mmCIF file of C-alpha atoms in Angstrom:
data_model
loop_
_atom_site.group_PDB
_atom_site.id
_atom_site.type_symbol
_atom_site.label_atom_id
_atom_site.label_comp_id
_atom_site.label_asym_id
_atom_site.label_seq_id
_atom_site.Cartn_x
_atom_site.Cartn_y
_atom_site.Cartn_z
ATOM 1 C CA UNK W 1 13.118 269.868 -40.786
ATOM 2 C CA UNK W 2 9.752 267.957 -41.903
ATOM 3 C CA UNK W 3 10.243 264.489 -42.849
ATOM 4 C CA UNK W 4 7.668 262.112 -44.323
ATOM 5 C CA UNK W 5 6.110 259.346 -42.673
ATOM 6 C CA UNK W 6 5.109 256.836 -44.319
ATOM 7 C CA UNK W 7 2.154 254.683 -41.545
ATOM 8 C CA UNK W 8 1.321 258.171 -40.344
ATOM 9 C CA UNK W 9 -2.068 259.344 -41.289
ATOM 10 C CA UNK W 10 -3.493 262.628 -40.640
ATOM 11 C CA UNK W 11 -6.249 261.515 -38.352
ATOM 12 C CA UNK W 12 -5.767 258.368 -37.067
ATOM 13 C CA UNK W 13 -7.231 256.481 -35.714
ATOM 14 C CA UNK W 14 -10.237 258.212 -36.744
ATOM 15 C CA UNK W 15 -9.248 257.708 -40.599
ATOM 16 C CA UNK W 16 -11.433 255.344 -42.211
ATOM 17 C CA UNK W 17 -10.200 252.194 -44.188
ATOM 18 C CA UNK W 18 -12.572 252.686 -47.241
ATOM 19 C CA UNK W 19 -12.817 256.150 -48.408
ATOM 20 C CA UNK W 20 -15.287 255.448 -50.674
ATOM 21 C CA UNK W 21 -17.732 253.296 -47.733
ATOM 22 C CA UNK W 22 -17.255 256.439 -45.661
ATOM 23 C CA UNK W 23 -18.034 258.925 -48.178
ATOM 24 C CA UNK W 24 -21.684 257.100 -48.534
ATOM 25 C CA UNK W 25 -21.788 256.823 -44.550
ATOM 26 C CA UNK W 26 -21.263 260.681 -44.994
ATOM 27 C CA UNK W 27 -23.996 261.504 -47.594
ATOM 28 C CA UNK W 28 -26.261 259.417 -45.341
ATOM 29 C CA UNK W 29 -25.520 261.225 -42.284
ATOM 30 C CA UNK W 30 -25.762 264.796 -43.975
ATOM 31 C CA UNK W 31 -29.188 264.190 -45.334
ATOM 32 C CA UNK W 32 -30.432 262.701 -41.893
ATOM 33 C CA UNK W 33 -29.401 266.177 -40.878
ATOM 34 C CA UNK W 34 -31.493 267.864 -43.306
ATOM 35 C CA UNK W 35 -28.277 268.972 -45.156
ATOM 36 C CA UNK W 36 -26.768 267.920 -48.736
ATOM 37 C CA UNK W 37 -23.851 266.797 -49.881
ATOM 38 C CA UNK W 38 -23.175 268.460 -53.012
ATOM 39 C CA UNK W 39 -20.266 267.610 -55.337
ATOM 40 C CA UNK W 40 -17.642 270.283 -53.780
ATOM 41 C CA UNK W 41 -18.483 269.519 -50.152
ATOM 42 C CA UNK W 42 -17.761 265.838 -51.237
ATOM 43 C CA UNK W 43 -14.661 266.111 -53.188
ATOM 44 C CA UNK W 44 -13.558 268.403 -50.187
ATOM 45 C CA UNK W 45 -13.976 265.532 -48.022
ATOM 46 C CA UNK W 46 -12.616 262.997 -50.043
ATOM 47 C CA UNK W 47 -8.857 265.070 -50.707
ATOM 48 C CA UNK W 48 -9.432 265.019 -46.879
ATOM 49 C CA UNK W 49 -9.649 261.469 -46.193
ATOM 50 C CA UNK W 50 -7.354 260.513 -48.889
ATOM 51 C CA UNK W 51 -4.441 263.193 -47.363
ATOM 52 C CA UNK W 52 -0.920 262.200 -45.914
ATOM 53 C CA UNK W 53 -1.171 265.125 -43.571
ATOM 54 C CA UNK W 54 -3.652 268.146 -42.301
ATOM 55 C CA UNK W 55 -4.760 269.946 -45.411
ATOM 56 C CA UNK W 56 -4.413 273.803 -45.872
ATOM 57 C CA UNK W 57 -7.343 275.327 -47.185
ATOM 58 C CA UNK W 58 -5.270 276.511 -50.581
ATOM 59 C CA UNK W 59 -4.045 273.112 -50.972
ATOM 60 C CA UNK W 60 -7.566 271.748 -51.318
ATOM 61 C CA UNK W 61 -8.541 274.453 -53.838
ATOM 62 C CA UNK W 62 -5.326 273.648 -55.678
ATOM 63 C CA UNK W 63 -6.715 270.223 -56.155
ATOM 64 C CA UNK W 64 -10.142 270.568 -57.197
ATOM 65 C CA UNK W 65 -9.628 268.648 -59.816
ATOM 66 C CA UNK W 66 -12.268 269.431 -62.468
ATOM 67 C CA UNK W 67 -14.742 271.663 -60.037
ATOM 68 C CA UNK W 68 -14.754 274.242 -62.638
ATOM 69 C CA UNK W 69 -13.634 277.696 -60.966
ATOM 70 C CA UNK W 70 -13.621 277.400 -57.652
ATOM 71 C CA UNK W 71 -12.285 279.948 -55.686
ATOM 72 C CA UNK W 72 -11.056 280.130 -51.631
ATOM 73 C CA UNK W 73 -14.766 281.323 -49.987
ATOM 74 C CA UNK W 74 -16.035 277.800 -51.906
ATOM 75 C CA UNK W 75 -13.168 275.740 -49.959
ATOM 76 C CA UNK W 76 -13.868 277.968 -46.645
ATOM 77 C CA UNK W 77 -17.741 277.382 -46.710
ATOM 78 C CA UNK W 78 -17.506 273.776 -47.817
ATOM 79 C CA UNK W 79 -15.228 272.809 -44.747
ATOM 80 C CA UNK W 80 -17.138 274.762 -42.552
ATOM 81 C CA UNK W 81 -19.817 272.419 -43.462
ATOM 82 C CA UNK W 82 -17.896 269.595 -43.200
ATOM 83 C CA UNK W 83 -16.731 270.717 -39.425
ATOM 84 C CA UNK W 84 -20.455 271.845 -38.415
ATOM 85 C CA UNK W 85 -21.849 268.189 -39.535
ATOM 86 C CA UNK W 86 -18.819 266.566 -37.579
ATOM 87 C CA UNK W 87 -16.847 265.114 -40.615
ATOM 88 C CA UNK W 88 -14.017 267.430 -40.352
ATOM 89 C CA UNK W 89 -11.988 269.253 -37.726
ATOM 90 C CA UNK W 90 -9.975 272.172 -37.916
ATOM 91 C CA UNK W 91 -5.915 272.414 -36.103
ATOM 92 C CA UNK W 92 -6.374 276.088 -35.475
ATOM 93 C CA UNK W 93 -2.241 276.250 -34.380
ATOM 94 C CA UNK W 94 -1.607 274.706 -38.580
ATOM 95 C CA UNK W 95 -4.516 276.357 -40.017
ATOM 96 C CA UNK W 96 -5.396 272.993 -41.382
ATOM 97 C CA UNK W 97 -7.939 270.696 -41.618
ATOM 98 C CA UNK W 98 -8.298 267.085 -41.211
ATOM 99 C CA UNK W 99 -11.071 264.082 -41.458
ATOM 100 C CA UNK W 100 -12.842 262.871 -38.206
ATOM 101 C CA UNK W 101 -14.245 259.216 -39.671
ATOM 102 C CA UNK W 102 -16.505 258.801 -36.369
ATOM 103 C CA UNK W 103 -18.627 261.757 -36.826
ATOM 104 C CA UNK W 104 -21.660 259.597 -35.805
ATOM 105 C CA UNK W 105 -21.211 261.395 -32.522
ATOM 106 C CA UNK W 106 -20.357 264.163 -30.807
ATOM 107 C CA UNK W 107 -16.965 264.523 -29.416
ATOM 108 C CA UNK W 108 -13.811 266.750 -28.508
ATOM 109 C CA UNK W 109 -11.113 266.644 -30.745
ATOM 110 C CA UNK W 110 -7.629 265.883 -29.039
ATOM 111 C CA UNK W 111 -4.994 266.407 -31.791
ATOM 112 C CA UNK W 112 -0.973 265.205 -30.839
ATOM 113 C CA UNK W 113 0.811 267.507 -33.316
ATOM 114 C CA UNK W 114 4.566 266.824 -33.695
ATOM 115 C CA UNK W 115 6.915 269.767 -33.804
ATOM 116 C CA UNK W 116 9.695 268.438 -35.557
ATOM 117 C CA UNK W 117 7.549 266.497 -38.483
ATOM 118 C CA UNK W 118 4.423 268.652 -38.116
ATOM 119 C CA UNK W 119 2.367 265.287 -38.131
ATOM 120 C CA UNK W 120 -1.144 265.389 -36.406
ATOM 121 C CA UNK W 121 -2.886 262.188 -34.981
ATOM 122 C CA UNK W 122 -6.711 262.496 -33.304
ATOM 123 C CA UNK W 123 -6.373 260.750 -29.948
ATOM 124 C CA UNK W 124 -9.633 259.339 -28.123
ATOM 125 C CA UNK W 125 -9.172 261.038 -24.972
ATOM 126 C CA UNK W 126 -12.625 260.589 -23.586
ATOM 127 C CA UNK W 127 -11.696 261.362 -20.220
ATOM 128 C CA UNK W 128 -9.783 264.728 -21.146
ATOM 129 C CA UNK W 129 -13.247 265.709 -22.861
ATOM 130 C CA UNK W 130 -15.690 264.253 -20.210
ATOM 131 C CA UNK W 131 -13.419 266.559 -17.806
ATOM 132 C CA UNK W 132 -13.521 269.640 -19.757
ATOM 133 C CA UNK W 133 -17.106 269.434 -20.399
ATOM 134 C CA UNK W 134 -17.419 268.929 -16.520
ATOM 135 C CA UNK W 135 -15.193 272.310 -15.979
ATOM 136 C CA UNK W 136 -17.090 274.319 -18.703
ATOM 137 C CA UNK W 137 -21.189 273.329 -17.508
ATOM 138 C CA UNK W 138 -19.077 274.330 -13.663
ATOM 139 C CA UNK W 139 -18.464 277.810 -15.043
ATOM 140 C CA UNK W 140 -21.710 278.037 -16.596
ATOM 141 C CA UNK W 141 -20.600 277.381 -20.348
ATOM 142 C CA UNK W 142 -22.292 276.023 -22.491
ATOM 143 C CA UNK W 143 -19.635 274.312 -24.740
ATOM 144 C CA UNK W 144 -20.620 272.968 -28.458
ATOM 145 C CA UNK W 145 -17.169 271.819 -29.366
ATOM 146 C CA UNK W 146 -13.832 271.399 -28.676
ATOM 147 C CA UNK W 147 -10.133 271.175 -30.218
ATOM 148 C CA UNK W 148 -7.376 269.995 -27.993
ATOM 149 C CA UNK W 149 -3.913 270.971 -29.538
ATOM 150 C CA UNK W 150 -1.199 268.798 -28.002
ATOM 151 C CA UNK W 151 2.284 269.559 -28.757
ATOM 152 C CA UNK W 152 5.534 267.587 -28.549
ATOM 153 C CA UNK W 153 7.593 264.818 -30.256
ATOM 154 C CA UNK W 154 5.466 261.994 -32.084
ATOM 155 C CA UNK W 155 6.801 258.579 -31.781
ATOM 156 C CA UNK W 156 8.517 258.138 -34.531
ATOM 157 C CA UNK W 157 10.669 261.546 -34.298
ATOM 158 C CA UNK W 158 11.307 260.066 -31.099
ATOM 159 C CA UNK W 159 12.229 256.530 -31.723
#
C-alpha cells in the first residue's frame, strides 16, 4: 500500500531549494554545452523539480500545462535531453524520472527506492561509483553513466 510522505522528496538530497535559481543554473549550463533550453525541455524540468515523487513520462505530458499539443515522443525526447545534459536521471525498475540538482558534474546515480511507499532518494555514494568505475575500466569498459537501483524499506516505512 503507497502512503504519502510528506519531507520525502524525489531526489534528495540532490533537489534544489529554489526551483526557479536552478532552472537559470540549468539554462546556463545547457548553452555552455552548445545546447538550448527551449520552453518544453524547461517546463519538463521544472514539473520535475517541483514533483513529490519520480515522474512517469505520461504524467508529465498530462501536465503540460499550456504547451499546446504535445504528445509522448515530445516528453521522451525532452527528458532524454534532460538525462544526456545531467539534469535528470531515469529509475529504469519505475520507469520514472527524477531531477539530479548537481548536474555540474559527472556522477553515478545511486537511487534507495522503497518497496512498500515506492519513494526514491539519490544517495551520494561516491565510493560505490569510484568502485564501479574501477571494475568497469578493469574489464575494459568504457562506462558513460550509471544508475544504481537500491531496494528495501526507507526510513520512515521503517520507523
Amino acid at each position: 500500500m503507497t502512503h504519502a510522505h510528506e519531507d520525502i522528496h524525489a531526489n534528495t538530497p540532490c533537489s534544489p531549494q529554489d526551483v526557479d535559481a536552478f532552472l537559470l543554473e540549468a539554462e546556463a549550463l545547457v548553452a555552455r554545452q552548445g545546447q538550448r533550453m527551449t520552453r518544453i525541455r524547461r517546463k519538463v524540468l521544472r514539473l520535475l523539480l517541483e514533483s513529490e515523487e519520480p515522474a512517469k513520462a505520461y504524467d508529465l505530458l498530462a501536465n503540460l500545462d499550456g504547451e499546446g499539443s504535445a504528445k509522448p515522443p515530445t516528453i521522451y525526447r525532452a527528458l532524454d535531453f534532460l538525462q544526456d545534459t545531467g539534469l535528470a536521471h531515469k529509475i529504469e525498475s519505475l520507469n520514472a524520472y527524477v531531477a539530479c540538482g548537481h548536474a555540474s558534474h559527472s556522477h553515478s546515480a545511486v537511487f534507495l527506492i522503497c518497496d512498500k511507499c515506492n519513494a526514491a532518494e539519490e544517495l551520494h555514494a561516491t565510493a560505490t561509483s569510484e568502485a564501479l568505475r574501477a571494475e568497469t575500466d578493469a574489464a575494459g569498459f568504457h562506462m558513460n553513466r550509471a544508475v544504481v537501483e537500491v531496494r528495501g524499506i526507507c526510513r520512515d516505512c521503517a520507523a
